[in-house]
Short mmCIF file of C-alpha atoms and ligand atoms in Angstrom, two decimals:
data_model
loop_
_atom_site.label_atom_id
_atom_site.label_comp_id
_atom_site.label_asym_id
_atom_site.label_seq_id
_atom_site.Cartn_x
_atom_site.Cartn_y
_atom_site.Cartn_z
CA MET A 55 52.29 -13.12 69.58
CA ALA A 56 49.33 -11.59 70.24
CA ILE A 57 45.97 -13.76 71.52
CA SER A 58 43.10 -12.91 70.09
CA THR A 59 39.97 -14.48 70.22
CA ASP A 60 39.88 -14.05 66.76
CA PHE A 61 42.00 -16.26 64.25
CA SER A 62 42.66 -17.37 61.24
CA VAL A 63 43.96 -21.01 59.79
CA ALA A 64 45.69 -22.20 57.40
CA ILE A 65 45.65 -25.99 56.50
CA SER A 66 49.10 -27.71 54.19
CA GLY A 67 47.15 -30.75 52.82
CA ALA A 68 43.73 -30.95 51.46
CA GLY A 69 43.29 -34.88 52.24
CA LEU A 70 40.91 -36.33 53.90
CA SER A 71 41.40 -35.02 57.19
CA GLY A 72 42.89 -31.13 55.80
CA LEU A 73 38.92 -30.79 53.93
CA CYS A 74 36.42 -32.53 57.22
CA LEU A 75 38.84 -30.01 59.41
CA ALA A 76 37.23 -26.98 56.92
CA GLN A 77 34.68 -27.73 57.33
CA TYR A 78 33.87 -28.01 60.93
CA LEU A 79 36.07 -24.37 60.87
CA THR A 80 33.12 -22.84 57.94
CA ARG A 81 30.59 -24.14 59.56
CA ALA A 82 31.97 -23.26 63.46
CA GLY A 83 32.26 -19.09 61.09
CA ILE A 84 35.83 -19.46 61.48
CA ASP A 85 38.08 -17.81 59.05
CA VAL A 86 39.84 -21.45 57.31
CA HIS A 87 41.47 -21.71 54.38
CA VAL A 88 43.07 -25.32 52.66
CA TYR A 89 46.16 -25.23 50.88
CA GLU A 90 47.16 -27.86 47.72
CA ARG A 91 50.08 -29.27 46.84
CA ASP A 92 47.84 -30.87 43.47
CA PRO A 93 46.99 -28.86 40.70
CA GLY A 94 42.99 -29.54 40.89
CA PRO A 95 41.00 -31.95 42.88
CA PHE A 96 41.38 -34.87 41.34
CA VAL A 97 44.20 -34.95 39.46
CA ARG A 98 44.43 -38.54 41.37
CA ARG A 99 42.21 -41.50 41.62
CA GLN A 100 42.64 -41.07 45.17
CA GLY A 101 42.54 -44.74 45.77
CA TYR A 102 39.71 -47.29 45.91
CA ARG A 103 37.55 -47.15 49.02
CA ILE A 104 36.78 -47.25 52.95
CA ILE A 105 36.05 -48.16 55.27
CA LEU A 106 34.71 -45.78 57.60
CA ASP A 107 34.48 -46.89 61.51
CA ARG A 108 32.32 -45.64 64.22
CA HIS A 109 34.71 -42.73 64.42
CA GLY A 110 34.89 -41.77 61.48
CA LEU A 111 31.12 -40.83 61.02
CA ALA A 112 30.95 -39.06 64.29
CA ALA A 113 34.01 -37.22 62.84
CA LEU A 114 32.03 -36.95 59.98
CA ARG A 115 28.90 -35.83 61.09
CA GLU A 116 29.83 -33.45 63.22
CA SER A 117 32.27 -32.30 60.68
CA LEU A 118 29.74 -31.51 57.60
CA PRO A 119 26.20 -30.63 56.99
CA ARG A 120 23.34 -32.37 57.72
CA PRO A 121 22.63 -32.55 54.26
CA LEU A 122 25.78 -33.66 53.35
CA TYR A 123 26.76 -36.25 55.40
CA ARG A 124 23.38 -37.54 54.35
CA LEU A 125 24.90 -38.03 50.75
CA ALA A 126 27.85 -40.02 52.75
CA LEU A 127 25.44 -42.52 53.80
CA THR A 128 22.91 -42.87 51.01
CA THR A 129 26.22 -42.78 48.55
CA GLY A 130 27.98 -45.56 50.54
CA ASP A 131 27.25 -49.55 50.44
CA GLU A 132 25.16 -51.05 52.20
CA PRO A 133 25.98 -51.07 56.48
CA GLY A 134 27.38 -54.26 58.79
CA GLY A 135 29.02 -57.17 56.09
CA HIS A 136 31.88 -59.81 58.02
CA LEU A 137 35.51 -59.67 57.45
CA ARG A 138 36.70 -63.22 56.38
CA PHE A 139 40.67 -64.35 57.27
CA THR A 140 40.74 -67.15 54.34
CA ASP A 141 44.03 -69.22 53.52
CA ARG A 142 44.49 -69.22 49.63
CA ARG A 143 42.23 -71.09 48.77
CA LEU A 144 39.27 -69.13 50.26
CA ARG A 145 38.30 -71.99 52.81
CA ASP A 146 37.65 -70.17 56.20
CA ALA A 147 39.94 -69.68 59.16
CA PHE A 148 37.78 -67.30 61.01
CA THR A 149 35.24 -64.31 60.71
CA ILE A 150 33.99 -61.37 62.12
CA THR A 151 30.70 -59.78 61.34
CA PHE A 152 30.38 -55.78 60.73
CA LYS A 153 26.95 -54.30 63.13
CA ASP A 154 24.28 -53.65 59.72
CA GLU A 155 23.08 -50.45 62.55
CA PRO A 156 22.50 -47.04 60.44
CA HIS A 157 24.72 -46.11 61.95
CA ALA A 158 27.11 -48.73 61.58
CA THR A 159 30.40 -49.95 59.79
CA ARG A 160 30.03 -49.50 56.44
CA GLN A 161 32.67 -48.82 52.49
CA VAL A 162 32.42 -45.34 50.97
CA ASP A 163 33.95 -44.79 47.42
CA ARG A 164 37.21 -42.20 48.25
CA LEU A 165 36.87 -39.83 45.28
CA THR A 166 32.83 -39.29 46.16
CA LEU A 167 33.81 -39.07 50.12
CA ARG A 168 36.28 -36.02 49.04
CA SER A 169 34.00 -34.59 46.74
CA ILE A 170 31.71 -35.03 49.55
CA LEU A 171 33.93 -32.98 51.79
CA LEU A 172 34.90 -30.79 48.73
CA SER A 173 31.63 -29.64 48.40
CA GLY A 174 30.87 -25.81 49.64
CA LEU A 175 33.99 -25.34 50.17
CA ASP A 176 35.22 -23.72 46.23
CA ALA A 177 36.79 -19.84 47.14
CA ARG A 178 38.96 -22.40 50.54
CA ILE A 179 40.93 -24.39 48.11
CA HIS A 180 44.27 -23.08 47.33
CA TYR A 181 45.68 -25.87 44.56
CA GLY A 182 49.09 -26.03 43.38
CA LYS A 183 49.95 -24.75 46.77
CA ALA A 184 53.12 -27.58 47.95
CA ALA A 185 53.91 -26.06 51.78
CA VAL A 186 57.43 -26.08 52.40
CA ALA A 187 57.74 -24.39 55.54
CA VAL A 188 55.87 -22.66 57.90
CA GLU A 189 57.81 -19.42 59.60
CA ASP A 190 56.75 -17.27 62.58
CA GLY A 191 54.85 -14.62 60.66
CA GLY A 192 55.05 -11.25 63.22
CA PRO A 193 52.19 -10.29 65.03
CA ALA A 194 49.97 -11.56 62.60
CA GLY A 195 50.41 -15.24 63.51
CA LEU A 196 52.45 -18.13 61.61
CA ARG A 197 53.85 -17.84 57.93
CA LEU A 198 53.02 -20.94 55.49
CA ARG A 199 55.67 -21.17 52.85
CA PHE A 200 55.11 -23.37 49.11
CA ALA A 201 57.48 -23.92 47.01
CA ASP A 202 55.81 -21.10 44.42
CA GLY A 203 57.37 -18.43 46.42
CA GLY A 204 54.47 -16.91 48.03
CA THR A 205 52.72 -17.32 51.22
CA ALA A 206 49.64 -17.19 53.54
CA THR A 207 49.42 -15.72 56.99
CA ALA A 208 47.49 -17.67 59.68
CA THR A 209 46.65 -17.42 64.10
CA VAL A 210 46.94 -21.56 63.36
CA VAL A 211 48.95 -24.08 60.28
CA VAL A 212 47.96 -27.54 60.66
CA GLY A 213 50.42 -29.79 58.77
CA ALA A 214 47.33 -32.28 57.30
CA ASP A 215 49.51 -32.99 54.46
CA GLY A 216 49.81 -36.83 54.59
CA VAL A 217 51.91 -39.53 55.09
CA GLY A 218 55.80 -37.62 52.95
CA SER A 219 54.91 -34.75 54.60
CA ALA A 220 56.44 -31.58 54.27
CA LEU A 221 56.05 -29.41 57.52
CA ARG A 222 56.94 -32.51 60.06
CA ALA A 223 60.53 -32.30 60.26
CA GLN A 224 59.71 -28.39 61.93
CA ILE A 225 56.97 -29.12 63.66
CA MET A 226 57.93 -33.07 65.24
CA PRO A 227 60.90 -32.60 64.53
CA ASP A 228 61.51 -36.01 66.75
CA ALA A 229 58.78 -38.06 64.81
CA GLU A 230 59.60 -39.42 61.44
CA PRO A 231 57.88 -42.55 61.20
CA ALA A 232 59.06 -46.66 61.10
CA ASN A 233 59.66 -48.12 57.83
CA THR A 234 58.22 -51.63 58.03
CA PRO A 235 58.60 -54.91 56.45
CA MET A 236 55.79 -55.79 54.18
CA ALA A 237 53.83 -53.42 51.11
CA GLY A 238 50.47 -53.62 48.99
CA VAL A 239 49.66 -53.59 45.29
CA TYR A 240 46.50 -52.38 45.03
CA GLY A 241 44.42 -52.54 42.19
CA ARG A 242 40.42 -52.40 40.96
CA SER A 243 38.77 -53.99 39.22
CA PRO A 244 34.86 -53.93 37.78
CA LEU A 245 32.20 -56.01 39.80
CA HIS A 246 30.04 -57.20 37.06
CA GLY A 247 28.82 -60.36 36.62
CA ASP A 248 29.49 -62.81 38.98
CA VAL A 249 33.03 -61.86 39.71
CA ILE A 250 31.81 -61.93 43.16
CA PRO A 251 30.01 -65.94 44.63
CA ASP A 252 27.43 -64.79 46.98
CA ALA A 253 28.90 -66.30 49.44
CA LEU A 254 31.00 -63.45 49.23
CA ARG A 255 28.45 -60.72 48.72
CA THR A 256 29.54 -59.10 51.77
CA SER A 257 32.46 -59.78 52.28
CA GLY A 258 35.76 -58.80 52.44
CA VAL A 259 38.92 -61.51 52.68
CA LEU A 260 41.91 -62.19 53.74
CA ALA A 261 43.56 -64.14 52.29
CA LEU A 262 46.73 -65.75 54.42
CA ALA A 263 49.50 -67.77 51.56
CA ASP A 264 51.00 -71.08 52.71
CA ARG A 265 54.40 -69.01 53.32
CA PRO A 266 54.61 -65.74 55.93
CA GLY A 267 54.84 -61.96 54.77
CA ARG A 268 52.36 -62.89 52.24
CA ALA A 269 48.35 -62.23 51.27
CA PHE A 270 45.62 -61.40 49.66
CA PHE A 271 43.06 -58.48 50.18
CA PHE A 272 39.47 -58.26 48.22
CA THR A 273 36.59 -55.91 49.24
CA SER A 274 33.58 -55.03 46.43
CA MET A 275 32.08 -52.18 46.78
CA ARG A 276 28.33 -51.41 45.81
CA PHE A 277 27.34 -48.31 45.40
CA GLY A 278 24.19 -47.79 47.18
CA GLU A 279 22.17 -44.13 45.64
CA SER A 280 24.20 -43.87 42.12
CA PRO A 281 26.19 -40.55 43.53
CA ARG A 282 25.18 -38.51 40.61
CA GLU A 283 20.98 -38.09 41.65
CA ALA A 284 21.72 -38.07 45.42
CA PHE A 285 24.43 -34.85 44.51
CA ALA A 286 21.31 -33.36 42.08
CA ARG A 287 18.97 -34.30 45.36
CA LEU A 288 21.78 -33.01 47.99
CA ALA A 289 24.33 -31.26 46.80
CA PRO A 290 23.15 -29.71 43.49
CA GLY A 291 25.83 -27.93 42.15
CA SER A 292 28.66 -29.41 43.38
CA TYR A 293 30.94 -32.64 41.24
CA ALA A 294 29.13 -35.76 41.23
CA PRO A 295 31.98 -38.64 41.00
CA THR A 296 30.85 -41.58 37.99
CA GLY A 297 31.66 -44.65 37.74
CA GLY A 298 29.74 -47.90 38.65
CA ASP A 299 30.72 -51.04 41.48
CA TYR A 300 34.16 -52.26 41.68
CA VAL A 301 36.10 -55.20 43.46
CA MET A 302 39.06 -53.30 45.16
CA TRP A 303 42.20 -55.98 46.14
CA GLY A 304 45.62 -54.98 46.90
CA LEU A 305 48.71 -58.74 47.29
CA LEU A 306 50.60 -58.02 50.26
CA LEU A 307 54.03 -58.97 50.47
CA ARG A 308 57.40 -58.11 52.10
CA GLN A 309 58.73 -54.52 50.98
CA GLU A 310 62.02 -56.77 49.07
CA GLU A 311 59.86 -58.04 47.28
CA VAL A 312 58.89 -55.51 45.53
CA PRO A 313 62.17 -54.74 42.96
CA VAL A 314 63.31 -50.74 42.81
CA SER A 315 62.13 -50.80 39.55
CA ALA A 316 58.95 -51.89 39.84
CA ARG A 317 58.13 -49.46 42.55
CA GLY A 318 56.84 -46.69 39.85
CA ASP A 319 56.03 -48.76 36.92
CA LEU A 320 52.25 -49.71 36.95
CA LEU A 321 52.69 -52.15 34.18
CA ALA A 322 55.79 -53.37 35.70
CA LEU A 323 53.50 -53.00 39.31
CA ARG A 324 50.39 -55.02 38.20
CA ASP A 325 52.76 -57.48 36.13
CA LEU A 326 54.28 -58.58 39.96
CA ALA A 327 50.81 -58.56 41.17
CA ALA A 328 49.85 -61.77 39.06
CA LEU A 329 53.08 -63.64 39.97
CA GLY A 330 52.51 -63.46 43.49
CA SER A 331 49.57 -64.10 43.34
CA ALA A 332 49.54 -67.25 40.65
CA ASP A 333 48.78 -70.00 43.43
CA PHE A 334 45.82 -69.03 45.24
CA HIS A 335 41.73 -69.04 43.51
CA PRO A 336 41.32 -68.79 40.52
CA LEU A 337 38.77 -65.48 41.71
CA ILE A 338 42.01 -63.79 43.21
CA ARG A 339 43.77 -64.87 39.48
CA ARG A 340 40.76 -62.94 37.70
CA LEU A 341 40.74 -60.11 39.75
CA VAL A 342 44.23 -59.62 39.19
CA ASP A 343 43.99 -60.10 34.64
CA THR A 344 40.99 -57.91 35.37
CA ALA A 345 42.02 -55.21 36.76
CA GLU A 346 41.96 -51.31 35.32
CA LEU A 347 45.65 -50.93 35.02
CA ASP A 348 45.91 -47.45 35.92
CA ALA A 349 44.34 -47.88 38.77
CA THR A 350 47.62 -49.56 40.23
CA VAL A 351 48.73 -48.07 43.69
CA LEU A 352 52.08 -48.92 45.16
CA ASN A 353 52.38 -48.39 49.20
CA LEU A 354 55.36 -48.94 51.10
CA PHE A 355 54.27 -48.82 54.94
CA ALA A 356 55.36 -47.45 57.46
CA ALA A 357 54.69 -46.77 61.20
CA GLY A 358 53.74 -43.70 63.27
CA ARG A 359 56.24 -42.56 65.74
CA ARG A 360 55.19 -40.96 68.91
CA PRO A 361 55.83 -36.83 68.84
CA GLY A 362 57.93 -35.96 72.17
CA ARG A 363 57.53 -32.55 71.30
CA TRP A 364 55.47 -29.89 69.66
CA ALA A 365 58.34 -27.28 67.84
CA VAL A 366 56.36 -24.59 66.54
CA PRO A 367 53.86 -22.95 68.28
CA ARG A 368 50.33 -22.48 67.03
CA ALA A 369 51.20 -25.69 64.57
CA THR A 370 50.04 -28.53 64.25
CA MET A 371 49.48 -32.01 62.73
CA MET A 372 46.92 -34.20 62.05
CA GLY A 373 46.61 -38.06 60.03
CA ASP A 374 49.20 -39.63 58.25
CA ALA A 375 51.55 -37.13 58.27
CA VAL A 376 51.78 -37.82 63.00
CA HIS A 377 49.72 -41.61 62.62
CA VAL A 378 49.86 -43.31 59.70
CA MET A 379 49.98 -47.26 59.98
CA PRO A 380 49.79 -50.44 58.35
CA PRO A 381 46.34 -50.51 55.89
CA PHE A 382 45.30 -53.92 59.13
CA GLY A 383 42.15 -52.36 60.80
CA ALA A 384 41.72 -49.78 58.33
CA HIS A 385 41.76 -47.40 61.53
CA GLY A 386 44.01 -44.21 59.39
CA GLY A 387 41.06 -42.65 57.67
CA ASN A 388 39.13 -43.17 60.83
CA THR A 389 41.34 -41.73 62.99
CA ALA A 390 42.59 -39.13 60.76
CA LEU A 391 38.75 -38.22 60.53
CA ARG A 392 38.56 -38.43 63.86
CA ASP A 393 41.59 -35.62 64.44
CA ALA A 394 39.73 -33.05 62.69
CA ALA A 395 36.67 -33.20 63.86
CA LEU A 396 37.76 -33.00 67.91
CA LEU A 397 40.87 -30.58 66.68
CA GLY A 398 38.34 -28.52 64.95
CA GLN A 399 34.95 -29.15 68.20
CA ARG A 400 38.78 -27.41 70.63
CA LEU A 401 39.76 -24.33 68.02
CA ALA A 402 35.84 -23.28 68.43
CA ASP A 403 35.15 -23.43 72.06
CA ALA A 404 38.36 -21.92 72.68
CA ARG A 405 36.76 -19.23 70.10
CA ALA A 406 33.45 -19.15 71.88
CA THR A 407 34.89 -18.53 75.45
CA GLY A 408 38.04 -16.27 74.74
CA ALA A 409 40.23 -19.33 76.01
CA PRO A 410 44.08 -19.18 74.08
CA VAL A 411 44.32 -20.91 70.99
CA GLU A 412 47.20 -22.55 72.52
CA GLU A 413 45.56 -23.82 75.24
CA ALA A 414 43.10 -25.27 72.73
CA ILE A 415 46.19 -27.12 70.60
CA ALA A 416 47.65 -28.73 73.32
CA GLY A 417 44.41 -30.12 74.78
CA TYR A 418 43.99 -31.99 70.91
CA GLN A 419 47.90 -32.86 71.13
CA ASP A 420 46.83 -34.51 74.15
CA GLU A 421 43.62 -36.78 73.03
CA MET A 422 44.90 -36.98 69.39
CA VAL A 423 48.61 -38.94 70.83
CA ARG A 424 47.05 -41.20 72.94
CA TYR A 425 44.29 -42.08 70.56
CA ALA A 426 45.79 -42.60 67.41
CA PHE A 427 48.78 -44.03 69.03
CA GLY A 428 46.96 -46.69 70.14
CA ALA A 429 45.75 -47.27 66.36
CA VAL A 430 48.87 -47.70 64.93
CA ASP A 431 50.45 -49.90 67.84
CA ARG A 432 47.26 -52.15 66.43
CA ALA A 433 46.78 -52.01 63.33
CA ALA A 434 50.92 -52.85 63.89
CA GLY A 435 50.48 -55.85 66.04
CA LEU A 436 47.44 -56.99 63.77
CA MET A 437 50.42 -57.09 60.77
CA ARG A 438 53.11 -58.95 62.45
CA ARG A 439 50.65 -61.55 63.51
CA LEU A 440 48.95 -61.78 60.06
CA THR A 441 52.15 -62.06 57.89
CA GLY A 442 54.76 -62.69 60.41
CA SER A 443 56.90 -64.90 60.11
CA ALA A 444 55.81 -66.73 64.18
CA PRO A 445 55.33 -70.28 62.88
CA ALA A 446 52.66 -71.43 65.49
CA PRO A 447 49.96 -67.91 64.48
CA HIS A 448 49.97 -69.40 60.79
CA TRP A 449 49.90 -72.43 60.34
CA VAL A 450 47.24 -72.21 63.03
CA LEU A 451 45.05 -69.71 60.39
CA THR A 452 46.10 -71.74 57.46
CA ARG A 453 46.16 -74.91 58.15
CA LEU A 454 44.40 -75.91 61.24
CA LEU A 455 41.49 -74.00 60.84
CA PRO A 456 40.64 -73.87 57.20
CA ARG A 457 40.37 -77.81 58.12
CA LEU A 458 37.60 -77.23 60.33
CA HIS A 459 34.95 -75.48 57.20
CA PRO A 460 33.01 -76.41 54.45
CA VAL A 461 34.56 -74.86 51.20
CA THR A 462 33.14 -70.98 50.96
CA VAL A 463 34.09 -71.15 46.72
CA PRO A 464 34.65 -74.22 45.00
CA GLU A 465 37.82 -73.68 42.53
CA ALA A 466 36.14 -74.10 38.74
C1 FAD B 236 45.48 -49.09 49.84
C2 FAD B 236 45.09 -48.18 51.14
C3 FAD B 236 43.65 -48.53 52.07
C4 FAD B 236 43.03 -47.44 52.97
N1 FAD B 236 41.89 -48.13 53.61
C5 FAD B 236 41.54 -48.10 54.87
C6 FAD B 236 39.98 -47.94 55.01
O1 FAD B 236 39.43 -48.63 54.62
N2 FAD B 236 39.70 -47.39 56.07
C7 FAD B 236 40.58 -46.29 56.86
O2 FAD B 236 40.05 -45.50 58.01
N3 FAD B 236 41.48 -45.33 55.84
C8 FAD B 236 41.76 -46.30 54.70
N4 FAD B 236 43.73 -46.35 54.68
C9 FAD B 236 44.49 -44.82 54.91
C10 FAD B 236 43.77 -43.50 55.16
O3 FAD B 236 43.88 -43.84 53.06
C11 FAD B 236 44.54 -42.79 54.95
O4 FAD B 236 44.36 -42.49 56.43
C12 FAD B 236 43.79 -41.15 54.89
O5 FAD B 236 43.34 -40.85 53.24
C13 FAD B 236 45.16 -40.02 55.87
O6 FAD B 236 43.86 -39.18 55.72
P1 FAD B 236 45.19 -37.68 56.08
O7 FAD B 236 44.54 -36.34 55.44
O8 FAD B 236 46.25 -37.45 56.35
O9 FAD B 236 45.95 -37.27 54.31
P2 FAD B 236 45.57 -37.95 52.32
O10 FAD B 236 43.74 -37.81 52.58
O11 FAD B 236 46.51 -38.14 52.61
O12 FAD B 236 45.45 -35.93 51.83
C14 FAD B 236 47.37 -35.46 52.30
C15 FAD B 236 46.85 -34.74 51.01
O13 FAD B 236 48.35 -32.90 51.95
C16 FAD B 236 48.72 -33.38 50.30
N5 FAD B 236 49.50 -33.56 50.16
C17 FAD B 236 51.30 -33.64 50.27
N6 FAD B 236 52.25 -33.03 50.71
C18 FAD B 236 51.63 -32.02 50.84
C19 FAD B 236 52.35 -30.07 50.47
N7 FAD B 236 53.70 -29.93 50.71
N8 FAD B 236 52.08 -28.69 50.47
C20 FAD B 236 50.31 -28.95 50.36
N9 FAD B 236 49.66 -30.49 50.58
C21 FAD B 236 50.72 -31.63 50.43
C22 FAD B 236 48.61 -34.66 49.19
O14 FAD B 236 48.16 -34.44 48.32
C23 FAD B 236 47.14 -35.33 49.53
O15 FAD B 236 45.85 -34.31 49.19
C24 FAD B 236 44.42 -46.65 54.04
C25 FAD B 236 44.76 -46.34 53.20
C26 FAD B 236 45.05 -47.47 51.88
C27 FAD B 236 46.61 -46.86 51.21
#
């Protein structure tokens, strides 16, 4: 293939990383198109909230036009807060406190973030385009093939098509993710009145059950500025999602406890969450009872494997497609955004200096594999420590430490 300083990029997948990269490249003046399998931008609820850490925030700051970055901050929850580890009755074992500086860790609503990432990209996103393969396209570069028979040609192809990636087997043939023993049934419940007591107002909580392999997570998402008003001011014309504050929760359990027949059945999943949380604090049981049924989601936790080789020159991958990780530590989305900003920067530098695009991609891959698989290892390690069956840590977390703390939320 001829080396050219003027190149185009095709991204498969309009999720967090694909859209973030498209924003970066658009700002850098690089021709980019995104091909998304879903038939439209908001056909799925796209999860609930996401915790943005310093890497995720830095990636957004580098990729987005200034008003869109401000929109992410102003619609997000207040920075800072706590993550509490408790027993099933919400007695504290220990607490992590996040800094509350202006650019510190905060929660943002995922649908709102997606709307922000989509802003200004309308003509560059093509829906109903499920990528199935990437091929050599001759002198023009690579050809991305879609399930509908269509194709798109670009110099560089980026697989950002999430955990179930259709392109992974071709681009990283030895890196199929490994299954883990754990799963989560997630839900969302309206946040009003005294659903969450003041003592937990700014806390995410991971409540561990008496037996290993079972826990319940919940956290409140309170919008800072209302998305409708903030979008009108900072991104007029972009779609502003509506909806009030909510609590996102998840029952964590072993995959073997999720019957195969329940896996696509929202009612059965919510019943499973109710059953699995029956002996937790009444606050937790109320959250499950008041959940919005259509927001119920099952996630089978997996862990990405380090790619040994990249098999298609000028094709690379980002985000969960490479390094899916169990959701312990809230690194998955942040790492995906970090990939996008890093790859964007490497490609923009290559264009500015005339360096070969292959070198830019190789540099991105080396750096990404280092930090991303560090994050995968940390998330998998945390999952093992918190939900594994080693008796000593479980006893310390659920029996010893909670006895040393006063009751935070009385069982009314
Ligand atoms: C319940 C839950 C809570 C989480 N909370 C956090 C958190 O607090 N912080 C955090 O950092 N991370 C969190 N994560 C992880 C985070 O959501 C993911 O790591 C992140 O979404 C990965 O981004 P991505 O761009 O790789 O993939 P995605 O955002 O999953 O996007 C992939 C896109 O590709 C599309 N697609 C799929 N197949 C194809 C195809 N063949 N062709 C074209 N398009 C295709 C999909 O429709 C989708 O739009 C959480 C995950 C879960 C399940």
